[in-house]
Structures are given as structure tokens and as C-alpha cells.
Short mmCIF file of C-alpha atoms and ligand atoms in Angstrom, two decimals:
data_model
loop_
_atom_site.label_atom_id
_atom_site.label_comp_id
_atom_site.label_asym_id
_atom_site.label_seq_id
_atom_site.Cartn_x
_atom_site.Cartn_y
_atom_site.Cartn_z
CA MET D 104 26.29 34.79 57.98
CA THR D 105 28.68 37.60 57.12
CA HIS D 106 32.31 37.52 58.09
CA MET D 107 32.88 39.46 61.29
CA THR D 108 36.02 41.38 62.00
CA LYS D 109 37.09 43.45 64.96
CA GLY D 110 34.94 46.54 65.27
CA THR D 111 31.89 45.11 63.48
CA LEU D 112 28.79 43.99 65.37
CA SER D 113 29.01 40.51 66.82
CA ARG D 114 26.24 38.00 66.16
CA ARG D 115 25.26 38.15 69.82
CA LYS D 116 24.97 41.94 69.72
CA LEU D 117 22.80 41.80 66.60
CA ILE D 118 20.41 39.42 68.33
CA LYS D 119 20.39 41.73 71.33
CA GLY D 120 19.52 44.70 69.11
CA ALA D 121 16.67 42.80 67.53
CA ALA D 122 15.39 41.94 70.99
CA ALA D 123 15.33 45.61 71.95
CA LEU D 124 13.37 46.54 68.83
CA THR D 125 10.66 43.99 69.51
CA ALA D 126 10.54 44.45 73.27
CA ALA D 127 7.41 46.59 73.18
CA THR D 128 5.35 44.14 71.15
CA ALA D 129 3.23 41.27 72.42
CA VAL D 130 4.92 38.68 70.17
CA PRO D 131 7.88 36.72 71.60
CA THR D 132 11.01 38.87 71.63
CA GLY D 133 14.28 37.99 69.89
CA TRP D 134 15.72 37.29 73.31
CA ALA D 135 12.89 34.91 74.23
CA ILE D 136 13.22 33.13 70.91
CA ALA D 137 16.99 32.86 71.36
CA GLN D 138 16.49 31.42 74.86
CA ALA D 139 14.06 28.80 73.63
CA LYS D 140 16.58 27.56 71.08
CA PRO D 141 19.12 24.92 72.07
CA LEU D 142 22.56 26.23 72.94
CA LYS D 143 24.97 24.99 70.30
CA VAL D 144 28.23 23.73 71.79
CA GLY D 145 30.93 22.93 69.25
CA LEU D 146 33.49 20.31 70.20
CA MET D 147 36.53 20.82 68.00
CA LEU D 148 38.81 18.01 69.09
CA PRO D 149 41.06 15.28 67.67
CA TYR D 150 39.08 12.10 67.01
CA SER D 151 41.81 10.59 64.81
CA GLY D 152 45.62 10.45 64.93
CA THR D 153 48.03 10.29 67.87
CA PHE D 154 45.76 12.39 70.16
CA ALA D 155 42.47 10.61 69.29
CA GLN D 156 41.94 9.09 72.74
CA LEU D 157 42.54 12.46 74.36
CA GLY D 158 39.72 14.00 72.33
CA GLU D 159 37.43 11.07 73.04
CA ASN D 160 37.98 11.27 76.81
CA ILE D 161 37.30 15.00 76.84
CA THR D 162 34.08 14.36 74.92
CA HIS D 163 32.90 11.55 77.22
CA ALA D 164 33.37 13.79 80.24
CA ILE D 165 31.51 16.74 78.70
CA GLU D 166 28.64 14.40 77.83
CA MET D 167 28.66 13.22 81.46
CA VAL D 168 28.01 16.75 82.72
CA ILE D 169 25.23 17.21 80.17
CA ALA D 170 23.60 13.95 81.30
CA GLU D 171 24.02 14.87 85.00
CA ARG D 172 22.02 18.04 84.25
CA ASN D 173 19.32 16.35 82.20
CA GLY D 174 20.54 17.91 78.99
CA LYS D 175 20.25 21.56 80.10
CA PHE D 176 22.68 24.26 81.31
CA GLY D 177 21.12 27.42 82.79
CA GLY D 178 17.73 26.30 81.43
CA ARG D 179 19.02 25.95 77.84
CA GLU D 180 18.97 22.63 76.07
CA ILE D 181 22.50 21.67 74.97
CA GLN D 182 23.13 20.61 71.39
CA ILE D 183 26.57 19.17 70.67
CA ILE D 184 28.26 19.53 67.27
CA LYS D 185 31.53 17.60 66.82
CA LEU D 186 34.41 18.20 64.44
CA ASP D 187 37.59 16.11 64.14
CA ASP D 188 40.49 18.58 63.96
CA GLU D 189 42.98 15.73 63.36
CA SER D 190 45.59 17.66 65.39
CA LYS D 191 46.51 19.43 62.15
CA PRO D 192 47.52 23.06 62.80
CA GLU D 193 47.23 23.93 59.10
CA LEU D 194 43.50 23.10 59.24
CA GLY D 195 42.87 24.89 62.56
CA PRO D 196 41.64 28.28 61.30
CA GLN D 197 39.34 26.89 58.59
CA ASN D 198 37.83 24.29 60.91
CA ALA D 199 37.22 26.88 63.64
CA ASP D 200 35.74 29.22 61.06
CA ARG D 201 33.39 26.46 59.95
CA MET D 202 32.16 25.89 63.49
CA VAL D 203 31.64 29.59 64.14
CA LYS D 204 30.16 30.67 60.79
CA ARG D 205 28.55 27.61 59.23
CA ASP D 206 27.50 25.69 62.35
CA ASN D 207 26.86 28.91 64.25
CA VAL D 208 28.04 27.52 67.57
CA ASP D 209 27.37 29.60 70.67
CA VAL D 210 30.35 28.10 72.50
CA LEU D 211 33.42 26.41 71.10
CA ILE D 212 35.16 23.86 73.34
CA GLY D 213 38.53 23.04 71.78
CA THR D 214 41.13 21.72 71.50
CA VAL D 215 44.05 19.41 72.40
CA HIS D 216 46.99 20.42 70.16
CA SER D 217 48.62 23.80 70.90
CA GLY D 218 49.23 24.59 67.23
CA VAL D 219 45.57 23.99 66.35
CA GLN D 220 44.57 26.09 69.38
CA LEU D 221 46.39 29.10 67.98
CA GLY D 222 44.24 28.81 64.83
CA ILE D 223 41.04 28.53 66.89
CA HIS D 224 42.17 31.47 68.98
CA LYS D 225 42.51 33.81 66.01
CA VAL D 226 38.98 32.94 64.84
CA VAL D 227 37.21 33.21 68.21
CA LYS D 228 39.04 36.39 69.13
CA GLU D 229 37.67 37.99 65.96
CA SER D 230 34.15 36.63 66.23
CA GLY D 231 33.78 37.04 70.00
CA THR D 232 32.58 33.43 70.34
CA LEU D 233 33.00 32.04 73.85
CA CYS D 234 35.83 29.50 73.81
CA ILE D 235 36.81 27.08 76.58
CA VAL D 236 40.16 25.32 76.15
CA PRO D 237 39.90 21.71 77.44
CA ASN D 238 43.55 20.78 76.92
CA ALA D 239 45.97 22.70 74.69
CA GLY D 240 48.54 24.46 76.86
CA ALA D 241 49.80 27.10 74.36
CA VAL D 242 50.92 29.84 76.73
CA GLY D 243 50.15 32.75 74.38
CA VAL D 244 46.42 32.02 74.61
CA THR D 245 46.36 33.34 78.17
CA ARG D 246 49.37 35.63 77.94
CA GLU D 247 50.07 38.08 75.10
CA LEU D 248 47.16 36.90 72.90
CA CYS D 249 44.59 36.69 75.71
CA ALA D 250 40.95 37.54 75.03
CA LYS D 251 38.00 38.15 77.36
CA ASN D 252 35.98 35.40 75.64
CA VAL D 253 38.66 32.70 76.04
CA PHE D 254 38.98 30.60 79.22
CA ARG D 255 41.30 27.66 79.88
CA MET D 256 40.33 24.73 82.12
CA SER D 257 43.34 22.51 81.47
CA PHE D 258 46.86 23.88 82.18
CA SER D 259 49.48 26.07 80.55
CA ASN D 260 52.34 24.10 79.00
CA TRP D 261 54.65 25.84 81.44
CA GLN D 262 52.91 24.56 84.61
CA PRO D 263 53.50 20.77 84.82
CA ALA D 264 57.04 20.92 83.44
CA TYR D 265 57.95 23.74 85.82
CA GLY D 266 56.83 21.52 88.71
CA MET D 267 58.96 18.64 87.43
CA GLY D 268 62.07 20.79 86.97
CA LEU D 269 61.63 22.30 90.43
CA ALA D 270 61.31 18.88 92.07
CA LEU D 271 64.44 17.59 90.32
CA GLY D 272 66.47 20.64 91.31
CA LYS D 273 65.31 20.41 94.92
CA ARG D 274 66.67 16.90 95.16
CA GLY D 275 70.05 18.04 93.88
CA VAL D 276 69.99 17.31 90.13
CA LYS D 277 72.46 19.71 88.52
CA LYS D 278 72.36 18.71 84.85
CA ALA D 279 69.40 17.49 82.83
CA ALA D 280 68.40 17.15 79.17
CA TRP D 281 64.99 17.89 77.58
CA ILE D 282 63.54 15.84 74.74
CA THR D 283 60.33 16.60 72.87
CA TRP D 284 58.40 17.27 69.69
CA ASP D 285 59.38 20.52 68.04
CA TYR D 286 56.17 22.52 68.42
CA ALA D 287 54.62 24.96 70.88
CA ALA D 288 53.76 22.42 73.59
CA GLY D 289 57.22 20.83 73.55
CA ALA D 290 59.09 24.13 73.53
CA GLU D 291 56.92 25.82 76.18
CA SER D 292 57.06 22.77 78.43
CA GLY D 293 60.84 22.83 77.98
CA ALA D 294 60.89 26.47 79.07
CA GLY D 295 58.94 25.58 82.22
CA PHE D 296 61.23 22.62 82.97
CA LYS D 297 64.30 24.83 82.60
CA GLU D 298 62.86 27.57 84.79
CA GLY D 299 61.91 25.15 87.56
CA LEU D 300 65.27 23.38 87.47
CA GLU D 301 67.24 26.64 87.43
CA LYS D 302 65.22 28.02 90.33
CA ALA D 303 66.45 25.08 92.40
CA GLY D 304 70.07 25.28 91.27
CA GLY D 305 70.23 22.98 88.21
CA GLN D 306 70.45 23.52 84.48
CA VAL D 307 69.27 22.07 81.17
CA VAL D 308 72.42 21.33 79.18
CA ALA D 309 70.87 19.80 76.05
CA THR D 310 67.56 19.90 74.17
CA LEU D 311 66.72 17.20 71.63
CA THR D 312 63.75 17.52 69.29
CA LEU D 313 61.94 15.86 66.41
CA LYS D 314 58.98 17.03 64.32
CA PHE D 315 55.38 16.47 65.51
CA PRO D 316 54.00 13.76 65.25
CA GLU D 317 57.11 11.83 64.15
CA THR D 318 58.27 8.87 66.24
CA ASN D 319 61.74 8.21 64.88
CA PHE D 320 63.25 8.44 68.36
CA GLN D 321 66.34 6.28 67.84
CA PRO D 322 68.78 8.99 66.64
CA LEU D 323 67.89 11.11 69.68
CA LEU D 324 68.02 8.25 72.17
CA ALA D 325 71.49 7.33 70.89
CA GLN D 326 72.79 10.74 71.99
CA ILE D 327 71.61 10.56 75.61
CA PRO D 328 74.35 8.43 77.20
CA GLY D 329 77.00 10.89 75.94
CA LEU D 330 75.34 13.99 77.41
CA GLY D 331 76.58 13.53 80.97
CA VAL D 332 73.18 14.32 82.50
CA GLU D 333 71.57 12.99 85.68
CA ALA D 334 67.99 13.10 84.34
CA VAL D 335 66.09 13.37 81.06
CA GLY D 336 62.85 15.33 81.02
CA ALA D 337 60.35 14.81 78.20
CA PHE D 338 57.11 16.08 76.73
CA PHE D 339 55.23 13.54 74.61
CA ALA D 340 51.58 12.53 74.79
CA GLY D 341 49.10 10.00 73.40
CA GLY D 342 50.36 7.38 70.96
CA GLY D 343 53.75 9.10 70.64
CA ALA D 344 54.30 8.85 74.41
CA VAL D 345 53.57 5.11 74.34
CA GLN D 346 56.23 4.52 71.74
CA PHE D 347 58.80 6.89 73.30
CA VAL D 348 58.65 5.36 76.78
CA LYS D 349 58.89 1.84 75.35
CA GLU D 350 61.88 2.71 73.18
CA TYR D 351 63.61 4.58 76.03
CA ALA D 352 63.38 1.46 78.23
CA ALA D 353 64.35 -0.88 75.40
CA ALA D 354 67.47 1.22 74.68
CA GLY D 355 68.70 0.36 78.20
CA ILE D 356 69.51 4.00 78.99
CA LYS D 357 70.56 4.30 82.64
CA VAL D 358 69.63 7.99 83.02
CA PRO D 359 66.24 8.28 84.80
CA LEU D 360 63.38 9.50 82.61
CA CYS D 361 60.87 12.05 83.89
CA GLY D 362 58.65 14.73 82.42
CA SER D 363 55.41 16.56 82.05
CA GLY D 364 52.76 14.09 83.23
CA PHE D 365 51.32 13.60 79.74
CA LEU D 366 54.26 11.24 79.18
CA THR D 367 52.52 8.51 81.16
CA GLU D 368 48.95 9.85 81.44
CA GLY D 369 46.23 7.57 80.08
CA VAL D 370 48.84 5.35 78.40
CA LEU D 371 50.29 3.22 81.21
CA GLY D 372 48.44 0.14 79.90
CA PRO D 373 50.14 0.03 76.51
CA GLN D 374 53.46 1.25 77.97
CA GLY D 375 53.50 -1.72 80.36
CA ALA D 376 56.69 -2.43 82.31
CA ALA D 377 58.61 0.18 80.29
CA ALA D 378 56.91 2.96 82.29
CA GLU D 379 57.63 1.49 85.72
CA GLY D 380 59.33 4.10 87.93
CA VAL D 381 58.96 7.02 85.49
CA GLU D 382 58.38 10.17 87.50
CA THR D 383 56.22 12.98 86.18
CA ALA D 384 54.42 16.12 87.34
CA LEU D 385 50.82 16.93 86.49
CA HIS D 386 47.62 18.47 87.84
CA TYR D 387 46.07 15.02 88.27
CA GLY D 388 47.15 11.53 89.28
CA ASP D 389 46.08 8.28 90.89
CA GLY D 390 45.22 8.43 94.55
CA ILE D 391 43.74 11.93 94.78
CA ASP D 392 41.36 11.33 97.61
CA ASN D 393 38.28 13.52 97.37
CA LEU D 394 34.57 12.71 96.99
CA LYS D 395 34.29 14.41 93.62
CA ASN D 396 37.13 12.31 92.20
CA THR D 397 35.70 9.04 93.49
CA ALA D 398 32.28 9.71 91.96
CA PHE D 399 33.79 11.06 88.75
CA ARG D 400 36.04 8.04 88.21
CA ALA D 401 33.20 5.58 88.73
CA ALA D 402 30.88 7.47 86.36
CA PHE D 403 33.58 7.87 83.71
CA LYS D 404 34.42 4.17 83.79
CA ALA D 405 30.75 3.29 83.44
CA LYS D 406 30.41 5.58 80.42
CA ALA D 407 33.72 5.14 78.60
CA GLY D 408 34.63 1.60 79.67
CA ARG D 409 38.10 2.69 80.75
CA GLU D 410 39.74 4.57 83.61
CA ALA D 411 39.52 8.36 83.74
CA ASP D 412 42.63 10.42 83.10
CA VAL D 413 43.61 14.08 83.11
CA TYR D 414 41.97 14.68 79.71
CA ALA D 415 38.65 13.44 81.05
CA VAL D 416 39.03 15.70 84.09
CA GLN D 417 39.71 18.72 81.89
CA GLY D 418 36.65 17.99 79.74
CA TYR D 419 34.53 17.61 82.85
CA ASP D 420 35.77 20.90 84.30
CA SER D 421 35.30 22.74 80.99
CA ALA D 422 31.64 21.75 81.06
CA GLN D 423 31.40 22.60 84.77
CA LEU D 424 32.72 26.09 84.02
CA LEU D 425 30.13 26.55 81.27
CA VAL D 426 27.37 25.48 83.68
CA ILE D 427 28.51 28.09 86.23
CA GLY D 428 28.47 30.84 83.61
CA LEU D 429 25.13 29.90 82.10
CA GLU D 430 23.42 29.47 85.43
CA ALA D 431 24.53 32.94 86.48
CA VAL D 432 22.86 34.50 83.41
CA LYS D 433 19.96 32.00 83.26
CA GLY D 434 21.07 30.79 79.85
CA ASN D 435 21.17 34.28 78.37
CA MET D 436 24.40 34.34 76.38
CA GLU D 437 23.69 37.96 75.39
CA ASP D 438 24.63 38.96 78.93
CA GLU D 439 28.32 38.68 78.13
CA ALA D 440 29.43 40.76 81.09
CA GLY D 441 27.47 38.59 83.55
CA LEU D 442 28.57 35.39 81.86
CA TYR D 443 32.28 36.20 81.91
CA LYS D 444 32.17 37.67 85.41
CA ALA D 445 30.67 34.45 86.80
CA MET D 446 33.15 32.30 84.87
CA ARG D 447 36.14 34.36 86.02
CA ALA D 448 35.03 34.07 89.66
CA ALA D 449 34.34 30.30 89.42
CA LYS D 450 35.61 28.06 92.21
CA ILE D 451 35.38 24.60 90.77
CA ASP D 452 35.08 21.41 92.75
CA SER D 453 37.25 19.38 90.40
CA PRO D 454 38.32 15.72 90.57
CA ARG D 455 41.87 17.17 90.55
CA GLY D 456 41.22 19.20 93.72
CA PRO D 457 40.38 22.90 94.07
CA VAL D 458 40.48 24.94 90.85
CA SER D 459 40.11 28.66 90.35
CA LEU D 460 40.92 31.05 87.52
CA SER D 461 43.77 33.55 87.34
CA PRO D 462 43.33 37.13 86.07
CA SER D 463 44.41 35.66 82.70
CA GLN D 464 41.39 33.28 82.77
CA ASP D 465 43.77 30.36 83.09
CA VAL D 466 43.56 27.59 85.70
CA VAL D 467 45.23 27.77 89.09
CA HIS D 468 45.70 24.29 90.54
CA ASN D 469 48.11 21.98 92.35
CA ILE D 470 50.85 20.30 90.37
CA TYR D 471 51.30 16.79 91.76
CA LEU D 472 54.44 14.65 91.63
CA ARG D 473 53.66 11.12 90.47
CA LYS D 474 55.55 7.88 90.00
CA ALA D 475 54.40 5.17 87.59
CA THR D 476 53.94 2.13 89.79
CA GLY D 477 52.11 -1.07 88.89
CA GLY D 478 50.00 0.55 86.19
CA LEU D 479 49.14 3.69 88.16
CA ASN D 480 50.52 7.24 88.17
CA LYS D 481 50.68 7.28 91.97
CA VAL D 482 50.74 10.72 93.54
CA THR D 483 53.81 10.99 95.79
CA GLY D 484 53.58 14.64 96.75
CA ILE D 485 52.85 18.17 95.59
CA ALA D 486 55.48 19.75 93.35
CA ALA D 487 53.84 23.19 93.42
CA GLU D 488 50.72 24.19 95.30
CA ALA D 489 48.03 26.38 93.66
CA LEU D 490 50.37 27.13 90.77
CA ALA D 491 49.36 29.88 88.34
CA ASP D 492 50.96 30.44 84.95
CA PRO D 493 53.24 33.51 85.09
CA GLY D 494 50.91 35.40 82.67
CA THR D 495 50.20 38.77 84.22
CA GLY D 496 46.49 39.10 83.49
CA CYS D 497 44.35 39.93 80.50
CA LYS D 498 43.84 43.67 79.98
CA VAL D 499 41.22 43.48 77.19
C1 BEZ E 59 49.40 20.50 73.48
O1 BEZ E 59 49.65 20.47 72.26
O2 BEZ E 59 49.25 21.57 74.11
C2 BEZ E 59 49.26 19.22 74.23
C3 BEZ E 59 48.91 18.06 73.58
C4 BEZ E 59 48.76 16.89 74.28
C5 BEZ E 59 48.94 16.87 75.66
C6 BEZ E 59 49.29 18.02 76.31
C7 BEZ E 59 49.46 19.21 75.61
#
């Protein structure tokens, strides 16, 4: 397949043109042939490294939706193609390119790491390939870099941390510190935390960072007691979050730890007693009482052999969004306008509660406050209801 740049014909449009040419003949049209073919869904996710379990849970949940629908979305058989992106931003563009050009995927679902997402984004924006983001919160994807073929079913990095900062400020915290990996997700979560805290009268007086995915936390932890802060907010996830929370507790630091919910999400088991009492904000948690969540959790446990978490929910909802789009166009991906219109208007019955899409094609959802208690991230309230990222809408 030739390389496609902006302004050249997309693969989908070429197929459409061929369909028009053959429409008057008795032989099957290009469109009919395309419909009979399986729909190739590329999963570009981390299956190794610190975010491996996140990628696996997203995959399990997508496979659940495929099984629930007997292998078909909008009448099209679904064929999954997987690629381990290793959470390596430097490999992002070439891996995405491989999925789009060599594997010829019709839809790319990916990924987890914000830096890798920016590489995927460049490729899918050029090729016009439909992309659904099942985790990475890089804000640019639905703000200044937005594209009509890119939808996010997870969160923006800003959202959960904003909720946490707001909740802290509302209870009177005046000074807090932020600690994180030095990459897009850490910095953008920090910006949300700061904005939420400032809105409620507090301020972030120190930011401590280390490179992704390093875990040499000790030099940073040693600085915390001298900062004079009432709370420490953090963004870490996966294996790094396990180690950070354990080392924070072991250091005997008296300042309460809180953060974006990824800090304790899906990792409370290995964190053990170290996580007890850690407060976080996220669009999911334990104790969300709705029928969808109950059924989803039971089915996920049966499939994956472990409890569901936010990553599983995001994978499930990414596939649910694709179903809504494909059903609206009866599996005809050439009907881009119909496909995107239906996806933009989707109202998703999610295990996390009601989900809709903003004009930026980003999720609007509740941000819950949670407290790690006895191995659960127990929901204690709502930090921000139906929260949308501040992105002002995609004009493309
Ligand atoms: C991110 O890089 O956007 C990210 C990774 C793991 C959890 C949450 C966000």
C-alpha cells in the first residue's frame, strides 16, 4: 500500500470509488466484497513492561464485547491483530504505521502511554484510520491536535487529578506538592491537580519528578518532610505505582498521600497495607452500584481470573463505542459521516456510570473520590459530576 499523506485519497475512499465503478454490473461490488471481509481491529497496547497488566485488561474487556456479540459488530466479523507497543514512545510512530499500512487495520484501538499515543495520533491523523483511545490521557489528542477520526473512551489526564485537587482544596488544604514521572501524563495530571486545588483556594508549592519508567524514588521522598505541605498528590500507574506507594509508606512520611486514581487502581493487592487510607480520584471505583457494573465485573473475573479495574472498563467502553458506530452504518466503514455521527452522539451504559462524548470526542463522566480500604478503592463521593475536559471542541 502506498504511503498516504494529507490531501491524497484515503484507502477507504479508494474502495468507495471502486464500488461506484462496479455498481452497475451484476458481479459483487467493491462495497459488498468489503462488507463480507472481516473488520480488522488493531490493538496496539503494552503487553510487556510496567504497564503490561493495563494492556492485558483492556484486551480482555474488548474480547468480552466481541464474545457477547458472537464475534460480529454491525454484521461484520471482527478480526483482532495485536501489537506490543512496550510503552516506548520512540517506537510509537513506526508501530502505528505498521498496523495501518502493513496489517491494514480498519480500526486502531490504542494505547495506554501518552507519549506512545502522540506517535499513534500523528499516523492515524494522516491516514484517516479510525482510532479509539482506551487509556492514554494526553490532552492534546482531544484539544489542539484533535481529529475527526479519533475518539477517546478513557479520560484526559487533566480530569481525575483536577477532581483530586478540587476535593483537597474544598476541605481546606492550602499547600500541596505534586510528584510524578516526567512525561505528558505526569505533567498534564499535575496541571489538573493544580487547577482544581487553586480553584478551591489552595496551591501547589513544589513539583518533584523522575524519568519514566524509573523507580528511584528515594531522593524525592527524602525531600517531602521539608516542604511544609499538608498533602502530596501523585501520578504513577502499574508496576511503578506499586513500588512508589510501598516506598512512601516505608519512609514513614506523615504527610497524607493522594492522587490520580491510577496510583492505587488495579494494584491494591501487591501494594498491601502500604496503600491503606490513600485517597484518590478517578472515573471508576469499588462500590459503583449499577446493573451494568455488576454483570461486567462477574464476566471479567470469569474471563481474566482477576477483578476488573478502570483499564478493563475503558477497554469495554471502547468496544461498546465501536459497536454503536458500526451498527449505525451496518458495518459499512465507508460511510464515515454516518459512523462518526453515531459515535459522537453515543450515550454509553458503562460500568463506571453514564458516559457521553464532548464536542472534542472525549469522554464526559463522573470523577469519583475513593479511599483505599481493606483492599478496595471504596467510592466515598463524587469529586466532580459529568466532568468534561476543558478542550473547546474539534473544528476539523
Ligand atoms: C498515560 O500515559 O496517559 C497513562 C498511563 C497509565 C495510566 C494512566 C495514564
